[in-house]
Amino acid sequence: SQKIEQNSEALNIQEGKTATLTCNYTNYSPAYLQWYRQDPGRGPVFLLLIRENEKEKRKERLKVTFDTTLKQSLFHITASQPADSATYLCALASSSASKIIFGSGTRLSIRP
Amino acid sequence: GAVVSQHPSRVICKSGTSVKIECRSLDFQATTMFWYRQFPKQSLMLMATSNEGSKATYEQGVEKDKFLINHASLTLSTLTVASAHPEDSSFYICSLAGGGETQYFGPGTRLLVL
């Protein structure tokens, strides 16, 4: 069955360092992969989308990589700040018309 | 991106009560909206896809007679939890597809059934 794993349930790093979150998937061939941010008691907020034919995508301090051979995406936040503390979800879809499947999320804490 | 609102933000009710949750698109006409449920420390699980003017499509294991969805217009979808029980307590979130692959989520509704 299709499975998405975000390897770390929680990640705690020092302010200013680069946070790296991992998303692995099995039994799936996604057309694209997305990363969302979710704060406690709130709905997810879209951050970045990367397609299967793209290796890397950047947006300000955020960088996403997508390796369809390894079936893995890495999500990086450079120069991390306490305000970056949240749960980050990866999500996959096999096409624009298909439903999105979410990982269980990684709770990121940035300590001052 | 699209702005999505949900009402109410929090509901506490007695077991057996029916609860209606509204999801509104404030600046986008959405032919398709999605309803998710999220239990503590778990990810979002898609419950159903709401289609304007037609019946909702439910995911496997989701009872359509229990979770009634009505997509009354291009800006409003409602989810009614019929005869709610404590196990229905959860965080319910709606979203809409904003014309591409991205989904825009509402702020969520916390349901607590006593």
Tab-separated table of C-alpha atoms in Angstrom:
chain	number	residue	atom	x	y	z
A	1	SER	CA	0.000	0.000	0.000
A	2	GLN	CA	1.061	3.610	-0.499
A	3	LYS	CA	3.067	4.977	2.366
A	4	ILE	CA	4.587	8.341	3.219
A	5	GLU	CA	7.077	8.599	6.061
A	6	GLN	CA	8.445	11.704	7.634
A	7	ASN	CA	11.284	10.158	9.509
A	8	SER	CA	11.478	12.481	12.451
A	9	GLU	CA	8.415	13.053	14.552
A	10	ALA	CA	10.222	15.975	16.173
A	11	LEU	CA	13.352	17.963	15.416
A	12	ASN	CA	14.979	20.458	17.755
A	13	ILE	CA	17.761	22.721	16.463
A	14	GLN	CA	19.585	25.883	17.372
A	15	GLU	CA	18.539	29.220	15.883
A	16	GLY	CA	20.625	30.151	12.853
A	17	LYS	CA	21.310	26.559	11.825
A	18	THR	CA	19.820	24.832	8.806
A	19	ALA	CA	16.883	22.560	9.533
A	20	THR	CA	16.566	19.538	7.242
A	21	LEU	CA	13.375	17.500	7.168
A	22	THR	CA	12.958	14.222	5.308
A	23	CYS	CA	10.011	12.731	3.468
A	24	ASN	CA	10.181	9.203	2.050
A	25	TYR	CA	7.513	7.360	0.142
A	26	THR	CA	6.887	3.822	-1.079
A	27	ASN	CA	4.539	2.190	-3.568
A	28	TYR	CA	3.821	5.533	-5.171
A	29	SER	CA	4.748	7.461	-8.293
A	30	PRO	CA	3.890	11.075	-7.517
A	31	ALA	CA	3.604	13.663	-10.240
A	32	TYR	CA	4.467	16.296	-7.676
A	33	LEU	CA	5.253	16.772	-4.020
A	34	GLN	CA	4.291	19.629	-1.729
A	35	TRP	CA	5.356	20.903	1.665
A	36	TYR	CA	2.954	22.579	4.048
A	37	ARG	CA	3.365	24.297	7.402
A	38	GLN	CA	0.835	23.709	10.157
A	39	ASP	CA	0.703	25.659	13.394
A	40	PRO	CA	-1.136	24.217	16.443
A	41	GLY	CA	-4.900	24.376	16.069
A	42	ARG	CA	-4.675	25.764	12.541
A	43	GLY	CA	-5.065	24.475	9.011
A	44	PRO	CA	-1.990	23.763	6.856
A	45	VAL	CA	-0.452	26.548	4.792
A	46	PHE	CA	1.133	25.790	1.419
A	47	LEU	CA	4.864	26.455	1.155
A	48	LEU	CA	6.389	24.843	-1.923
A	49	LEU	CA	5.579	22.464	-4.758
A	50	ILE	CA	8.109	20.453	-6.741
A	51	ARG	CA	7.315	18.331	-9.768
A	52	GLU	CA	8.691	14.906	-10.632
A	53	ASN	CA	10.935	16.330	-13.356
A	54	GLU	CA	12.442	18.948	-11.042
A	55	LYS	CA	15.418	18.311	-8.777
A	56	GLU	CA	15.316	21.389	-6.605
A	57	LYS	CA	13.079	24.351	-5.838
A	58	ARG	CA	13.850	27.410	-3.720
A	59	LYS	CA	11.801	30.131	-2.086
A	60	GLU	CA	13.551	32.646	0.136
A	61	ARG	CA	15.088	30.613	3.010
A	62	LEU	CA	13.353	27.413	1.924
A	63	LYS	CA	14.748	24.734	-0.368
A	64	VAL	CA	13.153	21.487	-1.463
A	65	THR	CA	14.805	18.609	-3.303
A	66	PHE	CA	13.052	15.707	-4.980
A	67	ASP	CA	14.801	12.433	-5.830
A	68	THR	CA	12.416	10.055	-7.578
A	69	THR	CA	15.067	7.321	-7.627
A	70	LEU	CA	15.492	7.388	-3.870
A	71	LYS	CA	11.793	8.195	-3.460
A	72	GLN	CA	12.704	10.997	-1.137
A	73	SER	CA	12.287	14.722	-0.664
A	74	LEU	CA	14.349	16.915	1.615
A	75	PHE	CA	13.061	20.200	2.971
A	76	HIS	CA	15.614	22.735	4.188
A	77	ILE	CA	15.150	25.930	6.171
A	78	THR	CA	18.349	27.983	6.235
A	79	ALA	CA	19.163	30.556	8.908
A	80	SER	CA	16.356	29.108	11.024
A	81	GLN	CA	14.419	31.341	13.400
A	82	PRO	CA	12.172	30.585	16.406
A	83	ALA	CA	9.234	31.745	14.246
A	84	ASP	CA	9.910	28.767	11.980
A	85	SER	CA	8.812	26.446	14.792
A	86	ALA	CA	5.791	24.491	13.541
A	87	THR	CA	4.803	21.110	12.139
A	88	TYR	CA	5.805	20.570	8.521
A	89	LEU	CA	3.853	18.173	6.342
A	90	CYS	CA	4.851	16.663	3.040
A	91	ALA	CA	2.118	15.701	0.612
A	92	LEU	CA	2.053	13.736	-2.626
A	93	ALA	CA	-0.325	13.447	-5.557
A	94	SER	CA	-0.121	11.309	-8.673
A	95	SER	CA	-1.736	14.004	-10.821
A	96	SER	CA	-3.407	17.371	-10.526
A	97	ALA	CA	-6.778	15.656	-10.486
A	98	SER	CA	-5.976	13.058	-7.860
A	99	LYS	CA	-6.273	13.383	-4.133
A	100	ILE	CA	-3.331	14.514	-2.037
A	101	ILE	CA	-1.863	12.123	0.525
A	102	PHE	CA	-0.202	13.679	3.571
A	103	GLY	CA	2.642	12.466	5.724
A	104	SER	CA	2.296	12.520	9.484
A	105	GLY	CA	4.474	15.598	9.841
A	106	THR	CA	7.651	16.648	11.623
A	107	ARG	CA	7.354	18.995	14.577
A	108	LEU	CA	10.224	21.465	14.273
A	109	SER	CA	11.387	23.500	17.262
A	110	ILE	CA	13.974	26.248	16.861
A	111	ARG	CA	15.530	27.254	20.169
A	112	PRO	CA	16.967	30.770	20.580
B	1	GLY	CA	-3.875	32.333	-2.603
B	2	ALA	CA	-7.518	31.670	-1.880
B	3	VAL	CA	-8.963	32.603	1.516
B	4	VAL	CA	-11.019	29.913	3.226
B	5	SER	CA	-13.055	30.313	6.399
B	6	GLN	CA	-14.706	27.749	8.651
B	7	HIS	CA	-17.489	28.175	11.155
B	8	PRO	CA	-17.617	27.416	13.978
B	9	SER	CA	-13.994	27.257	15.047
B	10	ARG	CA	-14.856	25.117	18.056
B	11	VAL	CA	-17.853	23.018	19.059
B	12	ILE	CA	-18.587	21.172	22.278
B	13	CYS	CA	-21.727	19.062	22.201
B	14	LYS	CA	-23.435	16.153	23.891
B	15	SER	CA	-23.385	12.680	22.403
B	16	GLY	CA	-26.229	12.191	19.934
B	17	THR	CA	-26.247	15.778	18.739
B	18	SER	CA	-25.842	16.613	15.050
B	19	VAL	CA	-23.215	19.225	14.283
B	20	LYS	CA	-22.918	21.297	11.113
B	21	ILE	CA	-19.608	22.807	10.021
B	22	GLU	CA	-19.474	25.420	7.279
B	23	CYS	CA	-16.604	25.965	4.890
B	24	ARG	CA	-16.609	29.143	2.839
B	25	SER	CA	-14.371	30.319	0.045
B	26	LEU	CA	-14.183	34.082	0.449
B	27	ASP	CA	-12.526	35.062	-2.820
B	28	PHE	CA	-12.592	32.046	-5.106
B	29	GLN	CA	-15.291	30.016	-6.795
B	30	ALA	CA	-14.581	26.426	-5.913
B	31	THR	CA	-16.240	23.615	-7.814
B	32	THR	CA	-14.397	21.158	-5.608
B	33	MET	CA	-13.751	21.276	-1.899
B	34	PHE	CA	-12.208	18.661	0.361
B	35	TRP	CA	-12.958	17.628	3.927
B	36	TYR	CA	-10.220	16.228	6.152
B	37	ARG	CA	-10.090	14.933	9.687
B	38	GLN	CA	-7.017	15.129	11.877
B	39	PHE	CA	-6.542	13.331	15.201
B	40	PRO	CA	-3.909	14.564	17.668
B	41	LYS	CA	-0.324	14.109	16.427
B	42	GLN	CA	-1.579	12.455	13.253
B	43	SER	CA	-1.732	13.673	9.716
B	44	LEU	CA	-4.704	14.843	7.719
B	45	MET	CA	-6.936	12.074	6.474
B	46	LEU	CA	-9.152	12.850	3.512
B	47	MET	CA	-12.780	12.080	4.308
B	48	ALA	CA	-14.529	13.159	1.150
B	49	THR	CA	-14.422	15.310	-1.922
B	50	SER	CA	-17.283	17.760	-2.171
B	51	ASN	CA	-18.482	18.621	-5.685
B	52	GLU	CA	-20.726	21.602	-6.348
B	53	GLY	CA	-24.090	20.489	-7.633
B	54	SER	CA	-23.488	16.783	-7.208
B	55	LYS	CA	-22.948	14.145	-4.568
B	56	ALA	CA	-19.778	14.008	-2.559
B	57	THR	CA	-17.222	11.290	-3.121
B	58	TYR	CA	-16.336	9.549	0.127
B	59	GLU	CA	-13.093	7.797	0.981
B	60	GLN	CA	-13.103	4.168	1.960
B	61	GLY	CA	-14.209	3.677	5.548
B	62	VAL	CA	-16.017	7.003	5.831
B	63	GLU	CA	-19.755	6.606	6.398
B	64	LYS	CA	-21.686	8.891	4.088
B	65	ASP	CA	-24.781	8.664	6.269
B	66	LYS	CA	-22.739	9.762	9.251
B	67	PHE	CA	-20.837	12.592	7.577
B	68	LEU	CA	-23.272	14.447	5.352
B	69	ILE	CA	-21.739	16.824	2.841
B	70	ASN	CA	-23.621	19.461	0.901
B	71	HIS	CA	-21.869	21.690	-1.610
B	72	ALA	CA	-24.642	24.234	-1.947
B	73	SER	CA	-22.783	26.819	-4.028
B	74	LEU	CA	-19.382	27.623	-5.467
B	75	THR	CA	-18.423	29.290	-2.194
B	76	LEU	CA	-20.018	27.063	0.446
B	77	SER	CA	-19.689	23.457	1.499
B	78	THR	CA	-21.105	22.050	4.722
B	79	LEU	CA	-20.224	18.943	6.698
B	80	THR	CA	-22.831	17.619	9.122
B	81	VAL	CA	-21.780	15.048	11.678
B	82	ALA	CA	-24.976	13.162	12.348
B	83	SER	CA	-25.597	11.894	15.883
B	84	ALA	CA	-22.058	12.645	16.974
B	85	HIS	CA	-20.317	10.357	19.455
B	86	PRO	CA	-17.124	10.847	21.491
B	87	GLU	CA	-15.073	8.957	18.890
B	88	ASP	CA	-16.037	11.646	16.356
B	89	SER	CA	-14.117	14.217	18.400
B	90	SER	CA	-11.421	15.519	16.106
B	91	PHE	CA	-10.123	18.495	14.138
B	92	TYR	CA	-12.071	18.915	10.904
B	93	ILE	CA	-10.454	20.914	8.124
B	94	CYS	CA	-11.761	21.858	4.694
B	95	SER	CA	-9.767	22.911	1.672
B	96	LEU	CA	-10.275	23.926	-1.893
B	97	ALA	CA	-8.240	23.392	-5.027
B	98	GLY	CA	-7.110	26.816	-6.149
B	99	GLY	CA	-6.979	26.232	-9.859
B	100	GLY	CA	-3.817	24.147	-9.797
B	101	GLU	CA	-2.218	21.488	-7.688
B	102	THR	CA	-2.166	23.594	-4.540
B	103	GLN	CA	-4.858	23.295	-1.903
B	104	TYR	CA	-5.883	26.179	0.344
B	105	PHE	CA	-7.012	25.143	3.788
B	106	GLY	CA	-9.479	26.597	6.224
B	107	PRO	CA	-8.479	27.261	9.838
B	108	GLY	CA	-10.187	24.092	11.044
B	109	THR	CA	-13.016	23.241	13.450
B	110	ARG	CA	-12.318	21.521	16.742
B	111	LEU	CA	-15.180	19.169	17.644
B	112	LEU	CA	-15.464	17.740	21.134
B	113	VAL	CA	-18.311	15.341	21.816
B	114	LEU	CA	-18.995	14.654	25.468
